[in-house]
């Protein structure tokens, strides 16, 4: 079977239309953005933003969405994403982040990366758990996650029982840079 691929030509953008994106899934599956043009996507309501599998985003991207999944995508630029919804989101992994990466959870459901496959961060990585009542899981249950730059785990949950769990069930996670940890209000950071 042939695999369909969508290609966004260099210099162009993908954008949310005038009526918004407040329900359903925007799945960038087998989607390639050529060139370094920055992208910005803001979903609302119960919108689900899913990257992958088999996708490639050439430029930097900034996103805000109630549901956020990273399921097999190569990112060429800076990734800045906010998850602000009530769902608990489980990303499969198999992502490569070539630029600086920042993800912030401000919703009520947990955020999880690397449930099945490892992720690779080639630059700095920052994980901000500002969830009102849940955890953040990184390199959750996969083997060989790699951080090639400095990584920051910032737990600012308003729930004293909330944690950031780094490679809680994952094995052979490699940290090739400095690790910075902070906790204000939450339970802490656990390796």
mmCIF file of C-alpha atoms in Angstrom:
data_model
loop_
_atom_site.group_PDB
_atom_site.id
_atom_site.type_symbol
_atom_site.label_atom_id
_atom_site.label_comp_id
_atom_site.label_asym_id
_atom_site.label_seq_id
_atom_site.Cartn_x
_atom_site.Cartn_y
_atom_site.Cartn_z
ATOM 1 C CA UNK A 1 0.000 0.000 0.000
ATOM 2 C CA UNK A 2 1.231 3.476 -0.845
ATOM 3 C CA UNK A 3 1.591 5.924 2.026
ATOM 4 C CA UNK A 4 -0.021 9.293 1.432
ATOM 5 C CA UNK A 5 2.036 12.318 2.442
ATOM 6 C CA UNK A 6 0.982 15.948 2.728
ATOM 7 C CA UNK A 7 3.702 18.486 1.928
ATOM 8 C CA UNK A 8 3.498 22.158 2.885
ATOM 9 C CA UNK A 9 5.796 24.066 0.518
ATOM 10 C CA UNK A 10 8.510 26.360 1.872
ATOM 11 C CA UNK A 11 7.285 29.833 2.787
ATOM 12 C CA UNK A 12 3.707 28.754 3.543
ATOM 13 C CA UNK A 13 1.854 28.212 6.804
ATOM 14 C CA UNK A 14 -0.882 26.042 8.226
ATOM 15 C CA UNK A 15 -3.293 28.144 10.250
ATOM 16 C CA UNK A 16 -6.541 27.918 12.162
ATOM 17 C CA UNK A 17 -9.422 29.434 10.165
ATOM 18 C CA UNK A 18 -11.725 32.280 11.188
ATOM 19 C CA UNK A 19 -14.243 29.882 12.796
ATOM 20 C CA UNK A 20 -11.560 28.406 15.054
ATOM 21 C CA UNK A 21 -10.780 24.797 15.949
ATOM 22 C CA UNK A 22 -12.756 23.953 19.084
ATOM 23 C CA UNK A 23 -13.585 20.250 18.624
ATOM 24 C CA UNK A 24 -12.121 17.180 16.976
ATOM 25 C CA UNK A 25 -8.521 16.405 16.060
ATOM 26 C CA UNK A 26 -5.969 18.275 13.994
ATOM 27 C CA UNK A 27 -3.722 15.331 13.151
ATOM 28 C CA UNK A 28 -0.490 16.241 11.381
ATOM 29 C CA UNK A 29 0.112 12.638 10.309
ATOM 30 C CA UNK A 30 2.594 11.950 7.509
ATOM 31 C CA UNK A 31 2.782 15.738 7.195
ATOM 32 C CA UNK A 32 5.943 17.508 6.032
ATOM 33 C CA UNK A 33 6.599 21.219 6.260
ATOM 34 C CA UNK A 34 9.590 22.108 4.076
ATOM 35 C CA UNK A 35 11.641 25.170 4.938
ATOM 36 C CA UNK A 36 11.977 27.129 8.176
ATOM 37 C CA UNK A 37 8.764 29.225 8.104
ATOM 38 C CA UNK A 38 7.460 29.597 11.688
ATOM 39 C CA UNK A 39 4.057 28.073 12.450
ATOM 40 C CA UNK A 40 1.507 28.979 15.137
ATOM 41 C CA UNK A 41 -1.577 26.922 16.043
ATOM 42 C CA UNK A 42 -4.157 27.704 18.747
ATOM 43 C CA UNK A 43 -6.943 25.192 19.380
ATOM 44 C CA UNK A 44 -9.707 25.758 21.927
ATOM 45 C CA UNK A 45 -12.646 23.904 23.511
ATOM 46 C CA UNK A 46 -11.903 20.183 23.211
ATOM 47 C CA UNK A 47 -9.510 20.464 20.244
ATOM 48 C CA UNK A 48 -6.833 17.780 19.958
ATOM 49 C CA UNK A 49 -3.447 18.556 18.348
ATOM 50 C CA UNK A 50 -1.523 15.424 17.347
ATOM 51 C CA UNK A 51 1.917 15.379 15.695
ATOM 52 C CA UNK A 52 2.732 12.200 13.770
ATOM 53 C CA UNK A 53 3.377 9.534 13.061
ATOM 54 C CA UNK A 54 5.888 10.023 10.261
ATOM 55 C CA UNK A 55 5.801 13.836 10.217
ATOM 56 C CA UNK A 56 8.416 16.548 9.829
ATOM 57 C CA UNK A 57 7.994 20.196 10.848
ATOM 58 C CA UNK A 58 10.822 22.242 9.322
ATOM 59 C CA UNK A 59 10.363 25.536 11.153
ATOM 60 C CA UNK A 60 9.754 26.653 14.684
ATOM 61 C CA UNK A 61 6.251 26.056 16.003
ATOM 62 C CA UNK A 62 4.196 27.539 18.840
ATOM 63 C CA UNK A 63 0.988 25.772 19.897
ATOM 64 C CA UNK A 64 -1.787 26.006 22.468
ATOM 65 C CA UNK A 65 -4.309 23.171 22.658
ATOM 66 C CA UNK A 66 -6.560 21.355 25.142
ATOM 67 C CA UNK A 67 -5.077 17.993 24.066
ATOM 68 C CA UNK A 68 -1.461 17.608 22.903
ATOM 69 C CA UNK A 69 0.174 14.449 21.557
ATOM 70 C CA UNK A 70 3.678 13.870 20.171
ATOM 71 C CA UNK A 71 3.505 10.555 18.261
ATOM 72 C CA UNK A 72 6.447 10.458 15.852
ATOM 73 C CA UNK A 73 7.606 13.765 14.414
ATOM 74 C CA UNK A 74 10.927 15.421 13.605
ATOM 75 C CA UNK A 75 10.974 19.099 14.563
ATOM 76 C CA UNK A 76 13.594 21.289 12.869
ATOM 77 C CA UNK A 77 13.121 24.453 14.932
ATOM 78 C CA UNK A 78 12.058 25.642 18.344
ATOM 79 C CA UNK A 79 8.942 23.944 19.807
ATOM 80 C CA UNK A 80 6.869 25.847 22.370
ATOM 81 C CA UNK A 81 3.643 24.074 23.345
ATOM 82 C CA UNK A 82 0.978 24.609 25.991
ATOM 83 C CA UNK A 83 -1.558 21.901 26.933
ATOM 84 C CA UNK A 84 -4.498 23.508 28.715
ATOM 85 C CA UNK A 85 -7.287 20.915 28.712
ATOM 86 C CA UNK A 86 -8.881 18.417 31.060
ATOM 87 C CA UNK A 87 -7.813 15.252 29.200
ATOM 88 C CA UNK A 88 -4.888 13.134 30.302
ATOM 89 C CA UNK A 89 -2.639 12.924 27.243
ATOM 90 C CA UNK A 90 -0.389 9.931 26.492
ATOM 91 C CA UNK A 91 2.165 10.477 23.709
ATOM 92 C CA UNK A 92 3.743 7.406 22.102
ATOM 93 C CA UNK A 93 7.177 8.967 21.535
ATOM 94 C CA UNK A 94 9.516 8.490 18.561
ATOM 95 C CA UNK A 95 10.079 12.248 18.239
ATOM 96 C CA UNK A 96 13.255 14.194 17.485
ATOM 97 C CA UNK A 97 13.422 17.797 18.698
ATOM 98 C CA UNK A 98 16.334 19.563 16.978
ATOM 99 C CA UNK A 99 15.674 23.021 18.456
ATOM 100 C CA UNK A 100 14.910 24.182 21.967
ATOM 101 C CA UNK A 101 11.803 22.475 23.378
ATOM 102 C CA UNK A 102 9.367 23.802 25.986
ATOM 103 C CA UNK A 103 6.105 22.184 27.018
ATOM 104 C CA UNK A 104 3.802 23.586 29.697
ATOM 105 C CA UNK A 105 0.777 21.820 31.166
ATOM 106 C CA UNK A 106 -1.747 24.273 32.608
ATOM 107 C CA UNK A 107 -4.781 21.977 32.301
ATOM 108 C CA UNK A 108 -6.290 19.556 34.787
ATOM 109 C CA UNK A 109 -5.266 16.270 33.132
ATOM 110 C CA UNK A 110 -1.758 14.843 33.136
ATOM 111 C CA UNK A 111 0.749 15.091 30.284
ATOM 112 C CA UNK A 112 2.907 12.075 29.361
ATOM 113 C CA UNK A 113 5.688 11.568 26.783
ATOM 114 C CA UNK A 114 7.461 8.378 25.699
ATOM 115 C CA UNK A 115 4.854 5.765 26.587
ATOM 116 C CA UNK A 116 6.133 3.318 23.945
ATOM 117 C CA UNK A 117 9.090 4.745 21.997
ATOM 118 C CA UNK A 118 11.993 6.965 23.075
ATOM 119 C CA UNK A 119 12.302 10.661 22.242
ATOM 120 C CA UNK A 120 15.484 12.582 21.438
ATOM 121 C CA UNK A 121 16.097 16.209 22.415
ATOM 122 C CA UNK A 122 19.099 17.667 20.545
ATOM 123 C CA UNK A 123 18.928 21.047 22.312
ATOM 124 C CA UNK A 124 17.580 22.327 25.606
ATOM 125 C CA UNK A 125 14.344 20.870 26.979
ATOM 126 C CA UNK A 126 12.035 22.492 29.537
ATOM 127 C CA UNK A 127 9.052 20.789 31.185
ATOM 128 C CA UNK A 128 6.685 23.038 33.160
ATOM 129 C CA UNK A 129 4.015 21.286 35.216
ATOM 130 C CA UNK A 130 1.498 23.951 36.180
ATOM 131 C CA UNK A 131 -1.388 21.481 36.169
ATOM 132 C CA UNK A 132 -3.913 22.139 38.897
ATOM 133 C CA UNK A 133 -4.204 18.528 40.042
ATOM 134 C CA UNK A 134 -2.059 16.045 38.148
ATOM 135 C CA UNK A 135 1.410 14.867 37.162
ATOM 136 C CA UNK A 136 3.759 15.242 34.231
ATOM 137 C CA UNK A 137 5.552 12.124 32.951
ATOM 138 C CA UNK A 138 8.634 12.301 30.716
ATOM 139 C CA UNK A 139 10.420 9.289 29.126
ATOM 140 C CA UNK A 140 7.647 7.305 30.800
ATOM 141 C CA UNK A 141 7.985 3.683 29.681
ATOM 142 C CA UNK A 142 10.445 3.614 26.798
ATOM 143 C CA UNK A 143 14.083 2.661 26.446
ATOM 144 C CA UNK A 144 16.803 5.040 25.252
ATOM 145 C CA UNK A 145 15.391 8.538 25.634
ATOM 146 C CA UNK A 146 18.212 11.040 25.083
ATOM 147 C CA UNK A 147 18.700 14.625 26.249
ATOM 148 C CA UNK A 148 21.670 16.163 24.410
ATOM 149 C CA UNK A 149 21.251 19.625 25.966
ATOM 150 C CA UNK A 150 20.395 20.967 29.379
ATOM 151 C CA UNK A 151 17.001 19.891 30.723
ATOM 152 C CA UNK A 152 14.777 21.740 33.198
ATOM 153 C CA UNK A 153 12.001 20.137 35.237
ATOM 154 C CA UNK A 154 9.855 22.888 36.758
ATOM 155 C CA UNK A 155 6.997 21.692 38.994
ATOM 156 C CA UNK A 156 4.717 24.601 39.889
ATOM 157 C CA UNK A 157 1.509 22.661 40.435
ATOM 158 C CA UNK A 158 -1.000 24.115 42.869
ATOM 159 C CA UNK A 159 -1.619 20.539 44.101
ATOM 160 C CA UNK A 160 0.796 19.427 46.822
ATOM 161 C CA UNK A 161 0.454 15.830 45.546
ATOM 162 C CA UNK A 162 1.562 16.535 41.952
ATOM 163 C CA UNK A 163 4.917 15.341 40.657
ATOM 164 C CA UNK A 164 7.084 15.502 37.584
ATOM 165 C CA UNK A 165 8.219 11.941 36.945
ATOM 166 C CA UNK A 166 11.285 11.615 34.709
ATOM 167 C CA UNK A 167 11.776 8.103 33.271
ATOM 168 C CA UNK A 168 9.705 6.460 36.012
ATOM 169 C CA UNK A 169 9.419 3.168 34.087
ATOM 170 C CA UNK A 170 11.780 4.020 31.226
ATOM 171 C CA UNK A 171 15.261 2.572 31.090
ATOM 172 C CA UNK A 172 18.603 3.819 29.786
ATOM 173 C CA UNK A 173 17.597 7.482 29.663
ATOM 174 C CA UNK A 174 20.720 9.478 28.827
ATOM 175 C CA UNK A 175 21.257 13.023 30.135
ATOM 176 C CA UNK A 176 24.180 14.581 28.254
ATOM 177 C CA UNK A 177 23.717 18.072 29.718
ATOM 178 C CA UNK A 178 22.927 19.662 33.036
ATOM 179 C CA UNK A 179 19.666 18.892 34.845
ATOM 180 C CA UNK A 180 17.856 21.735 36.609
ATOM 181 C CA UNK A 181 14.987 20.987 38.987
ATOM 182 C CA UNK A 182 12.569 23.271 40.825
ATOM 183 C CA UNK A 183 9.418 22.702 42.827
ATOM 184 C CA UNK A 184 6.960 25.314 44.097
ATOM 185 C CA UNK A 185 3.670 24.034 45.488
ATOM 186 C CA UNK A 186 3.826 20.520 44.011
ATOM 187 C CA UNK A 187 5.181 17.328 45.548
ATOM 188 C CA UNK A 188 8.515 17.411 43.673
ATOM 189 C CA UNK A 189 10.516 15.865 40.855
ATOM 190 C CA UNK A 190 11.214 12.135 40.792
ATOM 191 C CA UNK A 191 13.773 10.148 38.746
#
